[in-house]
Amino acid sequence: MAVITLPYKYLERLTRTDRKTILDKVPLIGSDVERVEEDHADVEFFPDRPDLFSPEGVARAMRGYLGIEIGLPVYSVKPSGIKFTIDPQLANIRPVLGAAVIRGVSFDDESIQSIMSLQESLHWAVGRGRSKVAIGIHDMDTVKPPFHYIASRRSRGFIPLDFSEKMTMEEILEKHPKGRDYAKIVKDFPLFPLIVDDDDHVLSFPPIINGERTRVTIDTKNILLDTTGTDKRAVGVAVNIICTAMAEAGASIESVEIGGIQTPTLAPAERIISVTECSRILGVSLTPVSMAGYLQRMRFGAEPAGADNVKVQVPCYRADIMHDWDIFEDVAIAYGYDKLESLPPKTYTVGKPHPVQVNAALAREAFTGLGYLEVMPFTLTNEDVLYRRMQREQTKGLLHIMHPISIENTVVRTELLPLLLEFLTLNRHRELPQRLFTVGDVVLDCRTHQQAAGVSTHPDADFSEAYASADAVLHELSIDYTVKESADPAFIDGRRGDIIVAGKKVGVFGEIHPAVLVAFELEHSVAAFEFDLRAVPGYPAI
Amino acid sequence: MAELTQNEKRLLATLESEKKADAPHLAGLMGATPEAVVQWAHLLEDKGLATVGRIVVKEFVYTDEGKTYANTGLPETQLLRFILPGTTLADLQKHEAFRIGFGQLRKKGLVKVEGTSVTKMPGASTDADESALRNPAAGDAKTKELIKRGILEECETVRNAIAITPEGITIVKKGLDLREETGTLTREQIISGEWKNLTFRKYDVSKLPKKAYPGKIHPYQRIIAEMREILLEMGFEELYGGIVQQSFWNFDALFQPQDHPAREMQDTFYLNETLPLPEGYEKVKAMHISGGETSSTGWGGAWREEKAEQCVLRTHTTSVSIQHLAQNLKPPVKAFCVGRVYRRETIDTTHLAEFEQLEGIVMDENVTFGNLLGILREFYNRMGFESVRFKPSFYPYTEPSLDAEVYVEGIGWIEMGGAGVFREEVTAPLGVTYPVLAWGLGVSRIAMLRLGLKDLRLLHKSDVAFLRETPSLRNTKGGL
């Protein structure tokens, strides 16, 4: 989520209304006001609306929503006459380039900060951490066009931003903080992307760092914007969002020529959308005129087109409009979520619980009837708990998490009993007897099924108790079982039984082995059992 | 005056004739243990009817050795009895008491050894020693000697002297009902009709009961059960599905682009497993690349089968409901799923790597975004939240999207969950032709608020005392 700082004075000037009106209404276009400070507010916007990641963008949207200025914002673009060349060797490295010239900017410390944070937010939301899109902003008057986007040898050097010494690009990846952060995007390429001017001065080593030479300061009047990446649409949207935000702030935008094409155009995309379909999805009754009105408040160009259509011009900065339904959401926002009639659907349907959950509930009923207290352990655990402490061999079908967060949580549980013993450890200081159970998912290979397990600890807990409790729960679930002496090393030899259904082992019960008790730091005997709920007649195939 | 128990009355009656006595004596008279008598006496003392005083008594008790001699006589006595005219030293040495006894006899000058024969001195007797052994007395030289020899021990015992007070006497004079009280009512007493003549012992209702802990389901399970019940009442079918899901169903089928940050290793738990893609997956692929046959542009770029085949721990239960939808194309479909979901979060008091999610879908011919608001309002109202409001939001697979908020007295508006209409990019490749309303909520959030937990981990690593003390029926107000 992007949290955008909105300085009141600047916002009020751009929006042409007071801060209170803006802050009251800004959540209604899709945001959360995080903090209201003396001179600014911090507002969080959704990642699908990077056009709102600047005060200029927010002001533009709010002018429309509040009816101060509606319809499509039009941005004029003059050709700058500046050209970029692209080295064909970049095709497999970082092929896409977007650029623009932004003239007549007037920066102060605050507005430089604002453009830098827009740039960073775009890197995050559109650029996928600079891999898909990276943006560079340069003081245009320090360099000489035409510009060249080249694939350079890795040993070439220049002075990177915030440094005073020349470094090779390989050194930058090792030593410069930004180099270390983003090295993984380029480090495997034989050549590195580089933007230079006609005198071979380095502007930028995308997506890592700009050159110190083109640093933007409060004296900067004209900006050269470079945007490189791997995805043409994403690069285009990033250029459009920055250019239109700067235009909102009063600058004029000029296009550059890349591969014979003038870019950007900042022209809207057109869509013809159906009023009936929009009404059907939202559940409100709309006409072409009313719908066009709502859309104009959301800064679309919109006019009725025949009996059932609206011709929509989508602003070039709206990265989120992929489908007609994306426009329907804007209609709903302008209409007001609070005004939508909220009625449940009328179709008659019958509720139906899932048999797995019905079985689980019956198992819980049997356990609680025996005085067992339910616990709900985590499903992620580790081999130490599941196997080593239990003196058991690793269960076939155990799944390891590829990048666990901690050594505590490295696998998905294959049994429940070890987790119940862990619970007893946790509750050693609590009054005995303790009888605990759990019913829940375990995973073998990639398949999930439910098991049930119970433990009872007190000075007299023994085999007989384990057998009696297991028998009671199995009986309640209509599991027709036989018992065979078990070889499960978690239990005491001669005090353990395997639960057999249709010739297959489905569970085990008995008195926990003292070595296991010691491994779990327990001091009283434990009667325990666990069984597979797939043994319940009619358990569905999942 | 507090009610007297049967035992207190009996003690009082006994005391009335004894006036003052120690506990063992009274116990003997009453056929009870001295400990019980002392306990009853203290209860009488609390009521001002008796006094309990401490008497410290010095007593001589036998050591283990002494106990034996009390039966057999002292070793020297035994030997003395053994010595007859003509007894040789060798004979005497065979006696088991020889080692200790002979020394004592010599020391006391009671025998004479001449050559191999042993003879008693005239008038030799150990009667004084035996007398001290049987009736030791303080200050007696013989007793002191026996103590020194480790045969007797001196010890102090505390005895309770119990005496009746004038108030006690008055009560006894007034007459006590000494009919025997019944503790446990037996089967025989019931069937024989004897119960009609019994006086039942009364219990003190002002005392707290002994704690009993019922077996019960987890308070969190109860909240889940409540939500399930509400949705079943609202006509939803329940779904259940696997924890391990293919990326295809967890992400791709939900139009989550393959380069989306949520799909990265930092946010999702991946497993070193793959599953083959389902039949017809190409439609999903085409949707990602170009928007298929809809008005969508798609995400553009590449879509790799290997990425979709990878298995993950499901990040939402939507991976289960989307598969249900793909298999049930005929309207209406109204389904929900509650289950554990996984996010690769650093675990702290408000974030867990695994938590319960509740999520539902409605597919029907004419369902609308407005109906979605209606379902959510109904659900939250039934959960006890009277005020519900909605605001715009963003979820990758729904459009339009919303967040539902409920009002809680003393806290304010709380975000409860997200919802929206499944994007056509999601439904079209599955062959779903009607709108699908989808919504989800974090169950643990409500649980945390309701149970007043400061640390979410306590739901899963619970203190047994917390589980025992949380009542099944909680007096919920305004949903919490």
Short mmCIF file of N, CA, C and O in Angstrom, two decimals, chain B residues 274-317:
data_model
loop_
_atom_site.label_atom_id
_atom_site.label_comp_id
_atom_site.label_asym_id
_atom_site.label_seq_id
_atom_site.Cartn_x
_atom_site.Cartn_y
_atom_site.Cartn_z
N THR B 274 4.95 -29.95 -7.82
CA THR B 274 4.13 -29.41 -8.91
C THR B 274 2.97 -30.36 -9.16
O THR B 274 3.03 -31.53 -8.81
N LEU B 275 1.93 -29.81 -9.77
CA LEU B 275 0.78 -30.64 -10.17
C LEU B 275 0.48 -30.29 -11.63
O LEU B 275 0.67 -29.14 -12.04
N PRO B 276 0.03 -31.25 -12.40
CA PRO B 276 -0.28 -30.95 -13.80
C PRO B 276 -1.45 -29.96 -13.92
O PRO B 276 -2.39 -30.01 -13.11
N LEU B 277 -1.38 -29.09 -14.92
CA LEU B 277 -2.43 -28.08 -15.08
C LEU B 277 -3.74 -28.75 -15.52
O LEU B 277 -3.72 -29.76 -16.21
N PRO B 278 -4.86 -28.17 -15.10
CA PRO B 278 -6.14 -28.78 -15.47
C PRO B 278 -6.43 -28.58 -16.96
O PRO B 278 -5.87 -27.69 -17.60
N GLU B 279 -7.31 -29.40 -17.44
CA GLU B 279 -7.74 -29.28 -18.83
C GLU B 279 -8.32 -27.89 -19.05
O GLU B 279 -9.03 -27.37 -18.19
N GLY B 280 -8.05 -27.29 -20.18
CA GLY B 280 -8.63 -25.99 -20.50
C GLY B 280 -7.88 -24.83 -19.88
O GLY B 280 -8.36 -23.69 -19.89
N TYR B 281 -6.69 -25.09 -19.33
CA TYR B 281 -5.93 -24.01 -18.70
C TYR B 281 -5.53 -22.93 -19.71
O TYR B 281 -5.29 -21.78 -19.35
N GLU B 282 -5.50 -23.32 -21.00
CA GLU B 282 -5.07 -22.37 -22.04
C GLU B 282 -5.96 -21.13 -22.07
O GLU B 282 -5.50 -20.05 -22.44
N LYS B 283 -7.22 -21.30 -21.69
CA LYS B 283 -8.13 -20.14 -21.69
C LYS B 283 -7.69 -19.12 -20.64
O LYS B 283 -7.79 -17.91 -20.86
N VAL B 284 -7.22 -19.63 -19.53
CA VAL B 284 -6.72 -18.74 -18.48
C VAL B 284 -5.44 -18.07 -18.97
O VAL B 284 -5.24 -16.86 -18.80
N LYS B 285 -4.61 -18.84 -19.62
CA LYS B 285 -3.37 -18.30 -20.17
C LYS B 285 -3.67 -17.17 -21.16
O LYS B 285 -3.09 -16.08 -21.08
N ALA B 286 -4.61 -17.43 -22.06
CA ALA B 286 -4.96 -16.42 -23.08
C ALA B 286 -5.50 -15.16 -22.42
O ALA B 286 -5.21 -14.04 -22.84
N MET B 287 -6.26 -15.35 -21.34
CA MET B 287 -6.82 -14.20 -20.62
C MET B 287 -5.70 -13.34 -20.03
O MET B 287 -5.74 -12.11 -20.13
N HIS B 288 -4.71 -13.99 -19.47
CA HIS B 288 -3.58 -13.24 -18.90
C HIS B 288 -2.83 -12.48 -19.98
O HIS B 288 -2.48 -11.32 -19.81
N ILE B 289 -2.63 -13.13 -21.12
CA ILE B 289 -1.78 -12.52 -22.15
C ILE B 289 -2.51 -11.41 -22.90
O ILE B 289 -1.98 -10.32 -23.09
N SER B 290 -3.79 -11.69 -23.25
CA SER B 290 -4.44 -10.73 -24.15
C SER B 290 -5.87 -10.37 -23.77
O SER B 290 -6.53 -9.61 -24.46
N GLY B 291 -6.39 -10.94 -22.68
CA GLY B 291 -7.78 -10.64 -22.33
C GLY B 291 -8.77 -11.56 -23.00
O GLY B 291 -9.98 -11.35 -22.92
N GLY B 292 -8.28 -12.60 -23.67
CA GLY B 292 -9.16 -13.61 -24.29
C GLY B 292 -10.18 -12.96 -25.20
O GLY B 292 -9.85 -12.10 -26.02
N GLU B 293 -11.44 -13.37 -25.01
CA GLU B 293 -12.50 -12.85 -25.89
C GLU B 293 -13.33 -11.79 -25.19
O GLU B 293 -14.44 -11.50 -25.58
N THR B 294 -12.81 -11.20 -24.12
CA THR B 294 -13.58 -10.19 -23.39
C THR B 294 -13.09 -8.79 -23.77
O THR B 294 -12.18 -8.64 -24.59
N SER B 295 -13.66 -7.79 -23.12
CA SER B 295 -13.23 -6.41 -23.40
C SER B 295 -11.92 -6.08 -22.70
O SER B 295 -11.47 -4.95 -22.72
N SER B 296 -11.32 -7.08 -22.08
CA SER B 296 -10.09 -6.83 -21.31
C SER B 296 -8.85 -6.82 -22.19
O SER B 296 -8.81 -7.46 -23.24
N THR B 297 -7.86 -6.10 -21.72
CA THR B 297 -6.58 -6.07 -22.43
C THR B 297 -5.67 -7.20 -21.98
O THR B 297 -4.66 -7.48 -22.62
N GLY B 298 -6.02 -7.87 -20.84
CA GLY B 298 -5.10 -8.85 -20.26
C GLY B 298 -3.91 -8.13 -19.65
O GLY B 298 -3.82 -6.90 -19.71
N TRP B 299 -3.00 -8.92 -19.07
CA TRP B 299 -1.83 -8.30 -18.45
C TRP B 299 -0.71 -8.07 -19.45
O TRP B 299 0.23 -7.33 -19.17
N GLY B 300 -0.81 -8.74 -20.60
CA GLY B 300 0.29 -8.64 -21.56
C GLY B 300 1.45 -9.47 -21.07
O GLY B 300 1.39 -10.12 -20.02
N GLY B 301 2.53 -9.46 -21.81
CA GLY B 301 3.73 -10.16 -21.37
C GLY B 301 3.59 -11.66 -21.44
O GLY B 301 2.71 -12.19 -22.13
N ALA B 302 4.46 -12.32 -20.70
CA ALA B 302 4.53 -13.78 -20.79
C ALA B 302 3.69 -14.44 -19.71
O ALA B 302 3.41 -13.84 -18.67
N TRP B 303 3.29 -15.68 -19.95
CA TRP B 303 2.62 -16.50 -18.95
C TRP B 303 3.24 -17.87 -19.02
O TRP B 303 3.21 -18.52 -20.06
N ARG B 304 3.88 -18.27 -17.93
CA ARG B 304 4.63 -19.53 -17.96
C ARG B 304 3.91 -20.65 -17.22
O ARG B 304 3.53 -20.49 -16.06
N GLU B 305 3.76 -21.77 -17.92
CA GLU B 305 3.10 -22.96 -17.35
C GLU B 305 3.80 -23.41 -16.05
O GLU B 305 3.14 -23.75 -15.07
N GLU B 306 5.14 -23.39 -16.06
CA GLU B 306 5.88 -23.91 -14.88
C GLU B 306 5.51 -23.15 -13.62
O GLU B 306 5.46 -23.70 -12.53
N LYS B 307 5.25 -21.85 -13.80
CA LYS B 307 4.90 -21.03 -12.64
C LYS B 307 3.52 -21.41 -12.09
O LYS B 307 3.31 -21.41 -10.88
N ALA B 308 2.62 -21.73 -13.02
CA ALA B 308 1.26 -22.08 -12.61
C ALA B 308 1.18 -23.47 -11.98
O ALA B 308 0.29 -23.76 -11.19
N GLU B 309 2.13 -24.34 -12.35
CA GLU B 309 2.11 -25.72 -11.84
C GLU B 309 2.61 -25.82 -10.39
O GLU B 309 2.35 -26.79 -9.71
N GLN B 310 3.36 -24.83 -9.95
CA GLN B 310 3.98 -24.87 -8.62
C GLN B 310 2.94 -24.92 -7.51
O GLN B 310 1.92 -24.24 -7.56
N CYS B 311 3.24 -25.74 -6.50
CA CYS B 311 2.30 -25.84 -5.38
C CYS B 311 2.64 -24.84 -4.27
O CYS B 311 3.81 -24.59 -4.00
N VAL B 312 1.59 -24.31 -3.67
CA VAL B 312 1.76 -23.35 -2.56
C VAL B 312 0.84 -23.77 -1.42
O VAL B 312 -0.08 -24.56 -1.61
N LEU B 313 1.11 -23.25 -0.23
CA LEU B 313 0.11 -23.34 0.84
C LEU B 313 -0.89 -22.23 0.53
O LEU B 313 -0.50 -21.07 0.38
N ARG B 314 -2.15 -22.60 0.39
CA ARG B 314 -3.14 -21.64 -0.11
C ARG B 314 -3.08 -20.32 0.65
O ARG B 314 -2.97 -20.30 1.87
N THR B 315 -3.13 -19.22 -0.12
CA THR B 315 -3.08 -17.90 0.51
C THR B 315 -4.48 -17.38 0.79
O THR B 315 -4.65 -16.37 1.45
N HIS B 316 -5.46 -18.06 0.24
CA HIS B 316 -6.86 -17.75 0.53
C HIS B 316 -7.71 -18.97 0.17
O HIS B 316 -7.28 -19.82 -0.61
N THR B 317 -8.89 -19.05 0.77
CA THR B 317 -9.76 -20.19 0.45
C THR B 317 -10.48 -19.98 -0.87
O THR B 317 -11.18 -20.86 -1.33
#
